[in-house]
């Protein structure tokens, strides 16, 4: 994925966002929803990896399939300028995202690749799931380390 | 009138002398620390548990945690602190320090030339460490790569830019008491040692008073983030309900019970602690949940 496709409508986002700065851009709620759906599926596999629930190949595969597809969701309207935590309340998206878009996008591509590998491994037993799950969590952490504020 | 003036001047002199005495550095007894022999391999565990690299690695986000080049900035109400180079470089790091100098720096906040360090450096926690562990840490750090990056000065307002004032601060607030007391199991005691002496959880998770000292009545109950937006979450008190399993799993994986993934400054902590034996994270978890009973 190129920067251009990721932020294909960035300029459009900017014009749309400007009059809306007084109230939170609806894109913020939508992108939070996206992360909730990551969690919804990631958590099932996490519970198996940590032994909180028994490994279930079909359940793990479904969750990994979902995660694969959700990480393919087009991002171009989810990150308009002015929706960082310095500009508006109610988001943990650090302004550094917009200062380092190339790096942010490359971290997102890392997640996509990890999710693809996870999809290929999740149904092959707990021993296959564990490392693929760990690698995916690592891509989440890399981005959270750099670009997510503490919760308020 | 002249008598009154002389009296006031005398009082001021006595106050100044008292302040000078109270603010003097008070190092450890040299006989206790000079004969210790450090073990670098054991020191690696202390290094990871104590989180040295979280502050002292280079300023770049993905800097090598074993190159303690310094340069990371920490905003606070008192100004901006900049972590110095503590790599074994002889000119810009601590390569020429003796073991005793190192132990006094870590456990008492005193530099080799007798100046006070600011308590942004958590000697306020390390004061509870065993000197042998810090001797081991010294041996380990001296095996790490030297780096010639010059340390940058702090940027602090008056009167905090006068280091001698830190001596008075120490007189008021520096203590080697444990906060969580009572009868502890062996595992809880190990956890307390890790959490209160080495990993210095409370330094971020506990709110501070106007002079920057920890409010021990609200131990680990969450605090404003001193260096950015948001809050450092509670790991004790009514807002915290994780099990020991949850805490240990988080420290060794970065995954919360809801499977959110760690970020921010805690990511460095997890990157260190995940390299320790699981029993160490279990011990911290036993302490954290015991403290919350």
Tab-separated table of C-alpha atoms in Angstrom, chain A:
chain	number	residue	atom	x	y	z
A	1	UNK	CA	0.000	0.000	0.000
A	2	UNK	CA	1.336	3.416	-0.846
A	3	UNK	CA	0.978	6.555	1.152
A	4	UNK	CA	-1.155	7.893	-1.654
A	5	UNK	CA	-3.741	5.150	-1.448
A	6	UNK	CA	-3.750	5.146	2.360
A	7	UNK	CA	-4.375	8.850	2.477
A	8	UNK	CA	-5.868	9.095	-0.989
A	9	UNK	CA	-8.502	11.562	0.042
A	10	UNK	CA	-6.414	13.348	2.604
A	11	UNK	CA	-6.939	16.685	0.900
A	12	UNK	CA	-10.666	16.027	0.752
A	13	UNK	CA	-10.553	15.025	4.407
A	14	UNK	CA	-8.904	18.314	5.215
A	15	UNK	CA	-11.549	20.410	3.551
A	16	UNK	CA	-14.281	18.359	5.132
A	17	UNK	CA	-12.635	18.522	8.536
A	18	UNK	CA	-12.049	22.245	8.730
A	19	UNK	CA	-15.619	23.395	9.362
A	20	UNK	CA	-16.167	20.470	11.714
A	21	UNK	CA	-13.324	21.170	14.130
A	22	UNK	CA	-15.640	22.615	16.744
A	23	UNK	CA	-17.260	19.214	17.131
A	24	UNK	CA	-15.476	15.894	16.930
A	25	UNK	CA	-15.098	14.570	13.411
A	26	UNK	CA	-17.284	11.478	12.921
A	27	UNK	CA	-14.230	9.729	11.501
A	28	UNK	CA	-12.894	9.463	15.058
A	29	UNK	CA	-15.781	7.285	16.199
A	30	UNK	CA	-15.521	5.181	13.032
A	31	UNK	CA	-11.831	4.502	13.446
A	32	UNK	CA	-12.327	3.658	17.107
A	33	UNK	CA	-14.940	1.186	15.943
A	34	UNK	CA	-12.373	-0.348	13.658
A	35	UNK	CA	-10.000	-0.895	16.594
A	36	UNK	CA	-12.840	-2.414	18.622
A	37	UNK	CA	-13.360	-4.935	15.849
A	38	UNK	CA	-9.646	-5.752	15.865
A	39	UNK	CA	-9.962	-6.444	19.602
A	40	UNK	CA	-13.142	-8.461	19.188
A	41	UNK	CA	-11.255	-10.971	17.050
A	42	UNK	CA	-7.747	-10.594	18.416
A	43	UNK	CA	-9.044	-11.292	21.927
A	44	UNK	CA	-10.427	-14.721	21.032
A	45	UNK	CA	-7.024	-15.848	19.848
A	46	UNK	CA	-5.326	-14.132	22.796
A	47	UNK	CA	-7.506	-16.020	25.247
A	48	UNK	CA	-6.435	-19.297	23.617
A	49	UNK	CA	-2.758	-18.314	23.564
A	50	UNK	CA	-2.833	-17.416	27.264
A	51	UNK	CA	-4.761	-20.550	28.224
A	52	UNK	CA	-7.816	-18.606	29.353
A	53	UNK	CA	-9.899	-20.778	27.011
A	54	UNK	CA	-9.270	-24.056	25.188
A	55	UNK	CA	-7.884	-23.920	21.688
A	56	UNK	CA	-10.626	-24.267	19.080
A	57	UNK	CA	-9.377	-24.436	15.500
A	58	UNK	CA	-12.624	-23.257	13.868
A	59	UNK	CA	-13.056	-20.347	16.276
A	60	UNK	CA	-9.421	-19.283	15.891
A	61	UNK	CA	-9.644	-19.492	12.108
A	62	UNK	CA	-12.804	-17.405	11.981
A	63	UNK	CA	-11.262	-14.746	14.213
A	64	UNK	CA	-8.095	-14.669	12.104
A	65	UNK	CA	-10.132	-14.458	8.899
A	66	UNK	CA	-12.046	-11.528	10.330
A	67	UNK	CA	-8.866	-9.785	11.440
A	68	UNK	CA	-7.381	-10.271	7.992
A	69	UNK	CA	-10.369	-8.626	6.357
A	70	UNK	CA	-10.742	-5.808	8.883
A	71	UNK	CA	-7.088	-4.877	8.408
A	72	UNK	CA	-7.880	-4.549	4.676
A	73	UNK	CA	-10.487	-1.899	5.350
A	74	UNK	CA	-9.663	1.225	3.351
A	75	UNK	CA	-8.163	3.819	5.697
A	76	UNK	CA	-8.441	6.865	3.499
A	77	UNK	CA	-11.368	8.530	5.268
A	78	UNK	CA	-10.479	7.498	8.825
A	79	UNK	CA	-7.556	9.821	9.537
A	80	UNK	CA	-8.452	13.363	8.450
A	81	UNK	CA	-6.089	16.161	9.471
A	82	UNK	CA	-7.118	17.847	12.685
A	83	UNK	CA	-8.311	14.655	14.389
A	84	UNK	CA	-5.207	14.287	16.568
A	85	UNK	CA	-5.206	14.504	20.363
A	86	UNK	CA	-3.702	18.001	20.378
A	87	UNK	CA	-6.567	19.337	18.250
A	88	UNK	CA	-9.607	17.557	19.670
A	89	UNK	CA	-10.815	15.746	22.773
A	90	UNK	CA	-11.738	12.107	22.777
A	91	UNK	CA	-8.873	10.592	20.801
A	92	UNK	CA	-5.521	9.077	21.721
A	93	UNK	CA	-4.147	9.547	18.206
A	94	UNK	CA	-0.890	11.436	18.776
A	95	UNK	CA	-0.139	14.341	16.388
A	96	UNK	CA	3.119	12.542	15.526
A	97	UNK	CA	1.031	10.303	13.233
A	98	UNK	CA	0.521	13.183	10.829
A	99	UNK	CA	4.173	14.271	11.147
A	100	UNK	CA	5.413	10.781	10.228
A	101	UNK	CA	2.792	9.458	7.835
A	102	UNK	CA	5.262	7.270	5.943
A	103	UNK	CA	6.273	5.509	9.137
A	104	UNK	CA	2.673	5.259	10.359
A	105	UNK	CA	1.596	3.661	7.096
A	106	UNK	CA	4.532	1.272	7.117
A	107	UNK	CA	3.551	0.155	10.632
A	108	UNK	CA	0.002	-0.418	9.356
A	109	UNK	CA	1.365	-2.508	6.498
A	110	UNK	CA	3.317	-4.544	9.094
A	111	UNK	CA	-0.004	-5.249	10.808
A	112	UNK	CA	-1.579	-6.283	7.512
A	113	UNK	CA	1.274	-8.682	6.796
A	114	UNK	CA	1.187	-10.136	10.301
A	115	UNK	CA	-2.586	-10.607	10.035
A	116	UNK	CA	-2.113	-12.440	6.748
A	117	UNK	CA	0.376	-14.818	8.335
A	118	UNK	CA	-1.878	-15.233	11.362
A	119	UNK	CA	-4.734	-16.208	9.057
A	120	UNK	CA	-2.567	-18.925	7.517
A	121	UNK	CA	-1.579	-20.351	10.929
A	122	UNK	CA	-4.515	-19.853	13.288
A	123	UNK	CA	-6.302	-23.095	12.374
A	124	UNK	CA	-3.187	-25.279	12.521
A	125	UNK	CA	-3.075	-25.862	16.250
A	126	UNK	CA	-2.041	-23.876	19.301
A	127	UNK	CA	1.677	-24.239	18.584
A	128	UNK	CA	1.169	-22.625	15.169
A	129	UNK	CA	-1.155	-19.942	16.512
A	130	UNK	CA	1.125	-18.763	19.313
A	131	UNK	CA	4.060	-17.301	17.366
A	132	UNK	CA	1.837	-15.828	14.649
A	133	UNK	CA	-0.332	-14.231	17.315
A	134	UNK	CA	2.738	-12.885	19.140
A	135	UNK	CA	4.105	-11.362	15.955
A	136	UNK	CA	0.788	-9.643	15.312
A	137	UNK	CA	0.694	-8.265	18.856
A	138	UNK	CA	4.199	-6.952	18.214
A	139	UNK	CA	2.972	-4.886	15.274
A	140	UNK	CA	0.193	-3.434	17.451
A	141	UNK	CA	2.738	-2.555	20.135
A	142	UNK	CA	5.157	-0.916	17.689
A	143	UNK	CA	2.469	1.530	16.627
A	144	UNK	CA	1.060	2.087	20.127
A	145	UNK	CA	4.567	2.839	21.405
A	146	UNK	CA	5.059	5.528	18.841
A	147	UNK	CA	1.647	6.996	18.168
A	148	UNK	CA	-0.884	6.358	20.927
A	149	UNK	CA	-1.309	8.620	23.968
A	150	UNK	CA	-1.978	7.345	27.453
A	151	UNK	CA	-5.691	6.890	28.139
A	152	UNK	CA	-7.334	9.751	29.996
